[in-house]
Tab-separated table of C-alpha atoms and ligand atoms in Angstrom:
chain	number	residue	atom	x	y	z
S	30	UNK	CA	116.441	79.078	84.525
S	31	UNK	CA	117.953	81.672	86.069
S	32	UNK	CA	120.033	82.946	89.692
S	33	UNK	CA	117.541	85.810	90.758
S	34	UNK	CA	115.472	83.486	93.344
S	35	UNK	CA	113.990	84.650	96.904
S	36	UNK	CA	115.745	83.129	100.016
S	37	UNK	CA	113.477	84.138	103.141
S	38	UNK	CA	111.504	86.182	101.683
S	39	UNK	CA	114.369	88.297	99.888
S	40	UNK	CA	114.953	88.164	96.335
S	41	UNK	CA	118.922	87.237	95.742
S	42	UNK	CA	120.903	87.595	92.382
S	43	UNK	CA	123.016	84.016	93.152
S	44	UNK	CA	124.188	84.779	97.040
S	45	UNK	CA	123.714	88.685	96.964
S	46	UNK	CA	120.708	90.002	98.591
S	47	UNK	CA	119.654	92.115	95.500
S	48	UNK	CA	118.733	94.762	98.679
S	49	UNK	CA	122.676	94.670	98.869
S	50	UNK	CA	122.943	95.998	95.519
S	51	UNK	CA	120.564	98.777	96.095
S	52	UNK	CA	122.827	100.124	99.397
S	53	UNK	CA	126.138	99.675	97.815
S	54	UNK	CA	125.495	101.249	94.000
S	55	UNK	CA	121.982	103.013	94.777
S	56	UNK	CA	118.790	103.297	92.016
S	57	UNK	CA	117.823	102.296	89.406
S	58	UNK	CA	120.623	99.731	87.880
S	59	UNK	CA	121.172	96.872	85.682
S	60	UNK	CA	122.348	93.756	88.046
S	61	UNK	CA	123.255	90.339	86.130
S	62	UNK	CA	124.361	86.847	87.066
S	63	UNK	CA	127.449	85.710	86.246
S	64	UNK	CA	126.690	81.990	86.770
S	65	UNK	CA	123.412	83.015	84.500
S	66	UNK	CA	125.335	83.868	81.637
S	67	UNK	CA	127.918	81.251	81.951
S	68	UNK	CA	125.300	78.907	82.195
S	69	UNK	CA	123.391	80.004	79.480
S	70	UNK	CA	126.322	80.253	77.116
S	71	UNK	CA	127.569	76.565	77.853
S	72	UNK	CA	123.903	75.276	77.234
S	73	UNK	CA	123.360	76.713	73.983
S	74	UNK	CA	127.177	76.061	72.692
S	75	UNK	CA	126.857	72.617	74.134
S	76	UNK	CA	123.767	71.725	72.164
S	77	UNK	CA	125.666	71.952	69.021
S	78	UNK	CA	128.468	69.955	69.843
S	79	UNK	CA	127.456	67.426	67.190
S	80	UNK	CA	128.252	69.813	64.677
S	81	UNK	CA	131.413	72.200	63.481
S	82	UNK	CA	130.385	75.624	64.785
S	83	UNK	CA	130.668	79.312	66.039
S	84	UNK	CA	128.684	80.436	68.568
S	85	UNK	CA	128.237	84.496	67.476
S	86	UNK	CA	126.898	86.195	70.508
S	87	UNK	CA	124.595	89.087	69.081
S	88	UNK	CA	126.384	91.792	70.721
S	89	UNK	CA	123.456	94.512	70.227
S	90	UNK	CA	121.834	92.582	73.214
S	91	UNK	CA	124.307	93.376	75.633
S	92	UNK	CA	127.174	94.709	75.072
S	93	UNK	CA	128.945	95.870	78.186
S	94	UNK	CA	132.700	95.330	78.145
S	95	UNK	CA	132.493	92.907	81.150
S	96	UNK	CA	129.797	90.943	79.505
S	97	UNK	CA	132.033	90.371	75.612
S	98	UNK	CA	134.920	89.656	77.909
S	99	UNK	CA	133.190	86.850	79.618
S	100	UNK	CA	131.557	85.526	76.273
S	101	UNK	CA	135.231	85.674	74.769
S	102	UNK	CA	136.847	83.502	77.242
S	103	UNK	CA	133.745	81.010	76.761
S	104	UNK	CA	134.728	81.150	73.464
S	105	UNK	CA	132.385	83.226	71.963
S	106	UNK	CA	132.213	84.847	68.770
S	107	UNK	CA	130.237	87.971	68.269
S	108	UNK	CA	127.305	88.931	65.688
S	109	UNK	CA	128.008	92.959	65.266
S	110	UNK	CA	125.926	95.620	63.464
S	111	UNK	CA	128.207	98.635	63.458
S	112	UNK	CA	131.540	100.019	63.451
S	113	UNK	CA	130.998	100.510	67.534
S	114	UNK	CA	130.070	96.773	67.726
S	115	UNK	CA	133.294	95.667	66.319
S	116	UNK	CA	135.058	98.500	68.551
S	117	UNK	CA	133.550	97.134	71.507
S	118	UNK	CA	134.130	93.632	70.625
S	119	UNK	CA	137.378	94.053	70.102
S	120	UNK	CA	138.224	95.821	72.972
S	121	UNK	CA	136.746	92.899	74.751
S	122	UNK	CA	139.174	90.106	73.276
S	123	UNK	CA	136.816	88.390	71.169
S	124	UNK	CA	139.097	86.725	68.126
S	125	UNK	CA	138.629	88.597	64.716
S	126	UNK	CA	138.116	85.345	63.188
S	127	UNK	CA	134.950	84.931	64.531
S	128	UNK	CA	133.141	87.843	64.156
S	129	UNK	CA	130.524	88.408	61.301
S	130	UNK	CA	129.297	91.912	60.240
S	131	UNK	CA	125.259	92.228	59.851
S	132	UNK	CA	123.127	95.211	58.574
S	133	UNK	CA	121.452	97.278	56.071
S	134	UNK	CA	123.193	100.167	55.865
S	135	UNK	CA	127.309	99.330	56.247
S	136	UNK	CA	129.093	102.557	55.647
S	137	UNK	CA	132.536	102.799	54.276
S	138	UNK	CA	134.418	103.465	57.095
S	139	UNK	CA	132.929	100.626	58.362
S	140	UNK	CA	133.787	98.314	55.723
S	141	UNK	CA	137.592	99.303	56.377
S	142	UNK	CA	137.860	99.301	59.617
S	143	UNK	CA	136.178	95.744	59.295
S	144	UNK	CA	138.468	94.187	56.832
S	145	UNK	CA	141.623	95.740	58.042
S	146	UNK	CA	140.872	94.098	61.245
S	147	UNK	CA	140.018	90.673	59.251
S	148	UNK	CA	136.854	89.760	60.619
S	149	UNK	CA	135.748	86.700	59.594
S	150	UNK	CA	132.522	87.773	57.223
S	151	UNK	CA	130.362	90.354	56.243
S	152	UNK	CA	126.447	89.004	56.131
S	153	UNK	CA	125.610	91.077	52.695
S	154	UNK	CA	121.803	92.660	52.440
S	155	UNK	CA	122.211	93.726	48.705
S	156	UNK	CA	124.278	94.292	45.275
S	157	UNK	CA	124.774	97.710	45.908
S	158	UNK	CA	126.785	96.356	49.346
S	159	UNK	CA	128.723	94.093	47.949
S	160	UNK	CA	129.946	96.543	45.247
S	161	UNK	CA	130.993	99.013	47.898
S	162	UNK	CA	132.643	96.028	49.500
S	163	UNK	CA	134.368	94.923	46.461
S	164	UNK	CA	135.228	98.586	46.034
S	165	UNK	CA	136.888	99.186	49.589
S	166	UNK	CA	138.520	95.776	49.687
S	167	UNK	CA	140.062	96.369	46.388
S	168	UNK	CA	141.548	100.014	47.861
S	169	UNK	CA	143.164	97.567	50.571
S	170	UNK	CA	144.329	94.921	48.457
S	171	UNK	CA	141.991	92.799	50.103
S	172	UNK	CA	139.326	89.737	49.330
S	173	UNK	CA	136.362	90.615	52.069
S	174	UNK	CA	134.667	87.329	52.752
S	175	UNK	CA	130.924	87.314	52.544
S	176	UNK	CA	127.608	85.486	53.339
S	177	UNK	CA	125.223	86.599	51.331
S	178	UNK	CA	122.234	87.387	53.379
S	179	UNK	CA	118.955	85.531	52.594
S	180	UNK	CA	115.264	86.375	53.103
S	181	UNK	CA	113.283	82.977	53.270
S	182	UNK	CA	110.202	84.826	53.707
S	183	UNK	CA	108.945	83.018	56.893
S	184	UNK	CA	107.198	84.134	59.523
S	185	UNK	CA	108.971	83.709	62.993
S	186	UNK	CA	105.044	84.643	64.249
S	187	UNK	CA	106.771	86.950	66.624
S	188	UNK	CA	106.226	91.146	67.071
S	189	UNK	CA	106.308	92.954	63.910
S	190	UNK	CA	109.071	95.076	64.930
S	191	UNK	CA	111.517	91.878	65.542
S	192	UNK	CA	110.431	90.289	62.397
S	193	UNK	CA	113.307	90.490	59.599
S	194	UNK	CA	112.781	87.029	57.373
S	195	UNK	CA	109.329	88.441	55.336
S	196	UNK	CA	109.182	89.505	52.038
S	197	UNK	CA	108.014	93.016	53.051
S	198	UNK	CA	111.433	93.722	55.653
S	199	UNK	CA	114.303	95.516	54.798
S	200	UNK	CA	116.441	92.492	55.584
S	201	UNK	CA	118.383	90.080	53.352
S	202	UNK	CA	118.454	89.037	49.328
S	203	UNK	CA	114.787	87.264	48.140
S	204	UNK	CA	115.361	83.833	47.785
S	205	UNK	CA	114.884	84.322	43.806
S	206	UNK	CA	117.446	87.243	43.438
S	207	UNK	CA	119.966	85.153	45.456
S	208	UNK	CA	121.687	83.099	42.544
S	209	UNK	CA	121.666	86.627	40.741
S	210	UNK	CA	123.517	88.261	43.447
S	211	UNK	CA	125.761	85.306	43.706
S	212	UNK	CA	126.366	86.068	39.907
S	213	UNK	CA	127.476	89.451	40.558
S	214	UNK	CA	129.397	88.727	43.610
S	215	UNK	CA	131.446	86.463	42.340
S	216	UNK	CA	131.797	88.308	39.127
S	217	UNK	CA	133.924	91.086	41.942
S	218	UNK	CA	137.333	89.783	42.154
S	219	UNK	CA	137.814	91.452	46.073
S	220	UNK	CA	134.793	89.417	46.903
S	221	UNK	CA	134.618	85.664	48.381
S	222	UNK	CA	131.224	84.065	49.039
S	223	UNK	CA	131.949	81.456	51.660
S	224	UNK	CA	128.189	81.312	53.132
S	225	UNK	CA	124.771	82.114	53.431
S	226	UNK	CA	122.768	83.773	56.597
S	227	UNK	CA	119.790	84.304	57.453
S	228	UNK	CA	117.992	85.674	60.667
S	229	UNK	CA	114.105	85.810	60.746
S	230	UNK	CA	113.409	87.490	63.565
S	231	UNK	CA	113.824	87.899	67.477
S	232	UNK	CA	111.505	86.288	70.661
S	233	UNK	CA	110.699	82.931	68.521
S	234	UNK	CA	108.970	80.336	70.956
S	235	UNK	CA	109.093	77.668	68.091
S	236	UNK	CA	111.566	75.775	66.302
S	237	UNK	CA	109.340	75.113	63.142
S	238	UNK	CA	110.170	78.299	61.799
S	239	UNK	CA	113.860	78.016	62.232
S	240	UNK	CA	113.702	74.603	60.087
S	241	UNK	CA	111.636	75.750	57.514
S	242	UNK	CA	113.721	79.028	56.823
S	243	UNK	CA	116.773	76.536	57.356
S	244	UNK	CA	115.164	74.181	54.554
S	245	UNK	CA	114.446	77.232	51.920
S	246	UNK	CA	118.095	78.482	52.442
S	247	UNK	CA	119.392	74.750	51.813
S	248	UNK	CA	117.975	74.449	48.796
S	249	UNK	CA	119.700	78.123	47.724
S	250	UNK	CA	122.671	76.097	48.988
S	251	UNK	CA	122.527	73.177	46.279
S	252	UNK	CA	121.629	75.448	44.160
S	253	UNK	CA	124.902	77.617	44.654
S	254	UNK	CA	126.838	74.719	44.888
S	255	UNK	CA	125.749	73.726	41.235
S	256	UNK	CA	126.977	77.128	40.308
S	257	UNK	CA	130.122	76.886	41.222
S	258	UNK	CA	129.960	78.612	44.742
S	259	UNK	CA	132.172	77.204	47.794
S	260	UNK	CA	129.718	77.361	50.566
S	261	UNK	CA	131.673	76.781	53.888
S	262	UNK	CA	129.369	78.559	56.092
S	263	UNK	CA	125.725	78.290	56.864
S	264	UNK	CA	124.612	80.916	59.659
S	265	UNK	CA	120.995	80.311	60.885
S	266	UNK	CA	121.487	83.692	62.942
S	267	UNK	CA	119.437	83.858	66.548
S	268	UNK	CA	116.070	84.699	67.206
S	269	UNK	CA	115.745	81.943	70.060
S	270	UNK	CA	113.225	83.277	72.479
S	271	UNK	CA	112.841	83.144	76.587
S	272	UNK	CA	110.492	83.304	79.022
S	273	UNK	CA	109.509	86.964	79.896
S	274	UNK	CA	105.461	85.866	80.861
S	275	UNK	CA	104.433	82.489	80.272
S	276	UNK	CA	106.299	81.587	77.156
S	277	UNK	CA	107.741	78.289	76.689
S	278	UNK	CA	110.569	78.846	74.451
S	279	UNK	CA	112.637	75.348	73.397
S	280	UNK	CA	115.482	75.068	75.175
S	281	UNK	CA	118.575	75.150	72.454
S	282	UNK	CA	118.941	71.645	72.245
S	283	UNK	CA	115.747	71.034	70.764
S	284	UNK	CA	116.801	73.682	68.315
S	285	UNK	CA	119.915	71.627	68.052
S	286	UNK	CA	118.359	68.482	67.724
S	287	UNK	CA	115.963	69.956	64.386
S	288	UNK	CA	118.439	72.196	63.240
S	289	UNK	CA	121.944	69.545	63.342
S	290	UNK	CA	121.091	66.963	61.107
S	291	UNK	CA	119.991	69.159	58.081
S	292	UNK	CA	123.526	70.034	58.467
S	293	UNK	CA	125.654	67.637	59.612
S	294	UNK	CA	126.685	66.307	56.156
S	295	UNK	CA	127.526	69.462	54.149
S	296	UNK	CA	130.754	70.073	55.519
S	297	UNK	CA	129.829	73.666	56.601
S	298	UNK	CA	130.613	75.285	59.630
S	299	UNK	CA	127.144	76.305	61.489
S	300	UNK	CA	127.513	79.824	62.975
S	301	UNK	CA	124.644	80.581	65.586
S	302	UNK	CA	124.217	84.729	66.791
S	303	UNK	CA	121.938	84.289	69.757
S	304	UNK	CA	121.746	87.504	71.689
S	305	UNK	CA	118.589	87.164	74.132
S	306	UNK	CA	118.594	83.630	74.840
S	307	UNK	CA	121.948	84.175	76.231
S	308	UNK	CA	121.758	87.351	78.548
S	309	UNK	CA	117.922	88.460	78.541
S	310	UNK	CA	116.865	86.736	81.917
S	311	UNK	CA	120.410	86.913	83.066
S	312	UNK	CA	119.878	90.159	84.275
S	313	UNK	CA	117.198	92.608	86.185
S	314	UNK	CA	116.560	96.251	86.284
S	315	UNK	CA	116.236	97.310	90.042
S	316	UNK	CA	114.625	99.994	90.916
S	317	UNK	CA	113.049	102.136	93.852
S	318	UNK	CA	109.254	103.268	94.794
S	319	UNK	CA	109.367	106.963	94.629
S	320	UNK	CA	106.020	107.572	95.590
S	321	UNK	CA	102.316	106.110	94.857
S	322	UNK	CA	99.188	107.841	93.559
S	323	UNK	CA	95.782	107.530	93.190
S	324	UNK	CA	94.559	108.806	89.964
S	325	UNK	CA	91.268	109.403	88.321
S	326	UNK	CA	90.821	105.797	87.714
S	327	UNK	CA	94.363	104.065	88.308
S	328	UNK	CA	96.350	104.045	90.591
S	329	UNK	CA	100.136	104.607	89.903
S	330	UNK	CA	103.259	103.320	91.219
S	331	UNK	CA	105.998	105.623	90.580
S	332	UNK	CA	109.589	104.592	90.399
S	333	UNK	CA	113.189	106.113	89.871
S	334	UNK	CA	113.283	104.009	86.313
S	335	UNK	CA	112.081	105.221	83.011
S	336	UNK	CA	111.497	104.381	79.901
S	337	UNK	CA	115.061	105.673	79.067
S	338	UNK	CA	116.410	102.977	81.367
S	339	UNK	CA	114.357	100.683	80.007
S	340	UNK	CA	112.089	101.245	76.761
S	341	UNK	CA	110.927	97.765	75.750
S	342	UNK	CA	107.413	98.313	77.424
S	343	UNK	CA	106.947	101.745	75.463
S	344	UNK	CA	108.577	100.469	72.550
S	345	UNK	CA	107.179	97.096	71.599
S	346	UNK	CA	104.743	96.685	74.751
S	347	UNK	CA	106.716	94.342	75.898
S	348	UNK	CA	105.819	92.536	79.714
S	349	UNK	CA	108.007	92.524	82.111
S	350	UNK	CA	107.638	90.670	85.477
S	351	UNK	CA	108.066	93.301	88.561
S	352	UNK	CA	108.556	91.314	91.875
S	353	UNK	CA	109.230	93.037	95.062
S	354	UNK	CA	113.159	92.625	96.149
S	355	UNK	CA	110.901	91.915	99.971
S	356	UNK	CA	108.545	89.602	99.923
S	357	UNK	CA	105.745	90.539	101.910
S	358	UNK	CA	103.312	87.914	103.223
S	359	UNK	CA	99.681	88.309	102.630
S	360	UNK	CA	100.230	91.347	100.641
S	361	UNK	CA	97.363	92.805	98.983
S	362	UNK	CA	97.091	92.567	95.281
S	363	UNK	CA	96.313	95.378	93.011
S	364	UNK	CA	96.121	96.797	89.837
S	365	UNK	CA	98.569	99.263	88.931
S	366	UNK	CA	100.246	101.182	86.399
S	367	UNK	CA	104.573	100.751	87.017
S	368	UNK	CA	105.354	104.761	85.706
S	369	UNK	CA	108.711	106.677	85.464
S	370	UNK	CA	109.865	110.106	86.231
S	371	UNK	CA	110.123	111.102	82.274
S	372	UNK	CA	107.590	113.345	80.768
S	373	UNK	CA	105.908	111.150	78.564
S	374	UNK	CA	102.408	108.920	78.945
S	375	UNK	CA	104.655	106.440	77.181
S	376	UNK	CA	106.727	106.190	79.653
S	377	UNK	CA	105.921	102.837	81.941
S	378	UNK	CA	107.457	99.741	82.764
S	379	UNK	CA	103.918	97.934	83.439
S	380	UNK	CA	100.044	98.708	82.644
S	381	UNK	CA	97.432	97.490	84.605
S	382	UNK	CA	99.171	95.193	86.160
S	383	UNK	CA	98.222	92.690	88.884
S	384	UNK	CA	100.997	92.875	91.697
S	385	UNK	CA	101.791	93.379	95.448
S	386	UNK	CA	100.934	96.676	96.196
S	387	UNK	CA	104.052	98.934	97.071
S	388	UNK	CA	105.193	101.814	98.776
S	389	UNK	CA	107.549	104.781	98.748
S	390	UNK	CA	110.960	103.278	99.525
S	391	UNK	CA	110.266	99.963	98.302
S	392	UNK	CA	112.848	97.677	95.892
S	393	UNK	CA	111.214	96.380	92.701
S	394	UNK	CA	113.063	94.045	90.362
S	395	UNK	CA	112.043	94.354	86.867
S	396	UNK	CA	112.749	90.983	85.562
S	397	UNK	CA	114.077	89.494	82.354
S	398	UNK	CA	115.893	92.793	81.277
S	399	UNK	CA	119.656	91.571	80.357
S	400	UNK	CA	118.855	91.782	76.600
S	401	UNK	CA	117.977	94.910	75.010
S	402	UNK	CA	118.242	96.567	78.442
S	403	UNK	CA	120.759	98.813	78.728
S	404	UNK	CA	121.575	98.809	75.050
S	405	UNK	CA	118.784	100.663	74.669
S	406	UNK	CA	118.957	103.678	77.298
S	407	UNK	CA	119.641	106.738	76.105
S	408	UNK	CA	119.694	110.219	78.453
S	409	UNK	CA	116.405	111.703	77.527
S	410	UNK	CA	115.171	113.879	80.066
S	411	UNK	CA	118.782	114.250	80.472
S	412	UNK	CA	118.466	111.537	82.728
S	413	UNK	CA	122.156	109.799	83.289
S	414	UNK	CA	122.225	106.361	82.441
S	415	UNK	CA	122.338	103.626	85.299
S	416	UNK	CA	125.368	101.381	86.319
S	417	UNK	CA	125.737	98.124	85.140
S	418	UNK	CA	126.824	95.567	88.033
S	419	UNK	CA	128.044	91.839	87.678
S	420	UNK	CA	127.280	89.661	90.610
S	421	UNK	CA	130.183	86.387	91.142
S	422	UNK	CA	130.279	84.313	93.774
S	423	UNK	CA	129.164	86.838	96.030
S	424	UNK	CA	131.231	89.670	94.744
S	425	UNK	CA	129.580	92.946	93.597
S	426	UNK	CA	131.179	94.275	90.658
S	427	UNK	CA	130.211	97.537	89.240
S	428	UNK	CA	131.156	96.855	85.628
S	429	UNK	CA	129.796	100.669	84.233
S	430	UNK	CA	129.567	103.178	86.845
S	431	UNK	CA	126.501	105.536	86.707
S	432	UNK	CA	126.818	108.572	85.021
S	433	UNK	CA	127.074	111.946	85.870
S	434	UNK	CA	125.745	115.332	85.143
S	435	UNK	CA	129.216	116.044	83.761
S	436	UNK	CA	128.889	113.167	81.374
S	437	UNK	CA	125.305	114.439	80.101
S	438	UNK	CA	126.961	117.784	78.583
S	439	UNK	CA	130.476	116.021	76.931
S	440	UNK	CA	131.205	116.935	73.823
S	441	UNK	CA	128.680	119.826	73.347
S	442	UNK	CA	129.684	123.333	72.510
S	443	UNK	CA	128.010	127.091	72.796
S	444	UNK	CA	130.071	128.412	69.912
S	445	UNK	CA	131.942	131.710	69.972
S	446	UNK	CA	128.987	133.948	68.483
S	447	UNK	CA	126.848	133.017	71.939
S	448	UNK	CA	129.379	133.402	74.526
N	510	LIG	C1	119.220	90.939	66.527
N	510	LIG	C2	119.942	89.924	65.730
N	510	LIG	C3	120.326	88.713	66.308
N	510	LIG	C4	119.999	88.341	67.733
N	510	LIG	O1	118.655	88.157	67.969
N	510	LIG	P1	118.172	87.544	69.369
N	510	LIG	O2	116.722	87.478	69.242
N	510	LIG	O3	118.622	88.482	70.438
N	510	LIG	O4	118.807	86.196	69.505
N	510	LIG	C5	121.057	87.836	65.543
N	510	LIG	N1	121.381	88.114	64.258
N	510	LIG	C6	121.026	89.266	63.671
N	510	LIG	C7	121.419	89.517	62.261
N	510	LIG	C8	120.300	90.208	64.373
N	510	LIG	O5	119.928	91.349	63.776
């Protein structure tokens, strides 16, 4: 459920005519729902209740200032991949002590900035990690506390490119290797295993894969447990999908209600890192008709969006609803291509789609695009990126202002030889 819902005819973010939006901060933009995200948060923190637990948002989602400051005072954690990540999150207020440190490729600088900040654990993806974290906490006269990362080879039957729990991904420690790297980690004396993680993937619609990649990492657990290792922390990561088409996702409580009793008696802390259950259909991408055209065999809608605004179509083919901001009644249907101003073919929103026809000057809300929205844009075509806005109780709140050609050009330099 979400607050973008039509009220005669004119599609509202909670009391705001979206139109509203359009006049005050102009095309394209990012608008999301306060009471949306609330909402959302409370649901999926609330199905756990049962159970000690962090709720991690996955900051790589969404991870506008505004946004981490609202999780925070819900009480959120946050999931972070990067240096940035924990800049960001800290900037926001979120509490050190519940923020855990995912990815591949952790550089040094990283590592420090991480543990002199004392976040509460780094997810490890291998031994050559958790050397250089031994190594770095050691130069701060630290002990880093670590998950170790598992890969319970399941499939989360999902898009290849969101799939991180198989035996062929770049993610996590092989179930097998895990006691070994347990060995070697607690063999480092600047190193403290306190958990185990695991994330399988992103856009799951089921909650059998969550349980069985739960089940293979519990049995790591006893196994750890028989080894000596203090296991305090079990992190089942995110991955819970929405709605985007026709999707029926579980809501978290069924998630809750599979995943809390396999728990509930190992006197662990469960830490969740849900990123697009939480924000993905709390927000829309707005945008205006530029013009329409009739190709050889298509016809095209063109709009002031791109796939630098938005790259999810190109990039994993994603669908994403378009509904007119105006409703209009009786309005024909046809099949269109939704295209944006960048020179690329891969640049569309929609392909052959089946909508309300549309015309220069006309609003178009491209739904479901809170998570990996905005995150995402970049300025190719030196296009600036779009403001961010945050709709409460009828306030508009621009909450990152659009950029300018100034900002496009920061930081680069014709050096002396070509002035
Ligand atoms: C991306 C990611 C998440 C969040 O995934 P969602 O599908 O947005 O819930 C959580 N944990 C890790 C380690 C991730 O990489």
């Amino acid at each position: 459920m979400h607050d973008f819902q039509y009220r005669h005819g004119e599609l509202h973010c909670e009391d705001v005519a979206v139109s509203r939006i359009a006049k005050e901060v102009g095309t394209p933009c990012y608008v999301y729902s306060h009471t949306t995200l609330t909402r959302h948060y409370r649901a999926f923190d609330g199905a756990f209740r049962s159970v000690p637990h962090i709720v991690a948002f996955a900051m790589k989602a969404n991870s506008n200032l505004a946004i981490l400051r609202l999780m925070a005072r819900e009480g959120s954690g946050a999931d972070i991949v990067s240096g940035g990540e924990l800049y960001r999150a800290l900037q926001a207020g979120i509490a050190p002590a519940k923020i855990v440190f995912a990815g591949v490729g952790k550089n040094r600088q990283e590592i420090r900035y991480a543990l002199e900040n004392d976040i509460l654990m780094f997810n490890v993806e291998s031994s050559a990690e958790l050397r250089a974290i031994d190594e770095v906490a050691a130069e701060l006269g630290r002990r880093a506390r670590v998950a170790l990362r598992i890969n319970p080879d399941i499939d989360p039957m999902t898009h290849p490119y969101i799939s991180t729990g198989l035996k062929k991904s770049k993610f996590g420690i092989s179930a097998d290797r895990a006691l070994d790297e347990y060995k070697l980690a607690s063999s480092l004396k600047h190193i403290e295993v306190v958990g185990v993680h695991k994330h399988i993937g992103s856009q799951l619609t089921e909650v059998t894969p969550f349980v069985d990649a739960l089940k293979k990492v519990l049995v790591l657990v006893e196994s750890l447990k028989a080894h000596g290792a203090h296991i305090r922390y079990i992190n089942i990561g995110g991955g819970l999908g929405i709605t985007y088409l026709d999707e029926v996702p579980p809501h978290p409580q069924e998630l809750a209600d599979a995943i809390s009793p396999l728990v509930r008696d190992l006197k662990c802390v469960l830490i969740m890192e849900p990123g697009r259950v939480i924000v993905g259909n709390a927000g829309i991408l707005l945008t205006s008709v530029l013009y329409t055209k009739e190709g050889e065999s298509k016809r095209f809608i063109i709009v002031d969006a791109a796939m630098n605004d938005l790259i999810r179509p190109s990039l994993y083919g994603a669908y994403h609803e378009i509904r007119p901001v105006r409703e209009v009644p009786h309005a024909k249907t046809v099949t269109v291509d939704v295209v944006g101003p960048v020179c690329e073919s891969g640049d569309f929103l929609a392909k052959d789609r089946a909508m309300p026809d549309a015309k220069p000057g006309d609003l178009l809300a491209v739904m479901s695009a809170g998570a990996y929205g905005f995150v995402m844009a970049s300025n190719y075509n030196s296009r600036p990126r779009v403001p961010e806005v945050l709709v409460k109780e009828g306030q508009i709140h621009v909450i990152r202002a659009r950029e300018e050609f100034a900002d496009l050009v920061r930081g680069e330099v014709i050096p002396d030889f070509l002035r």
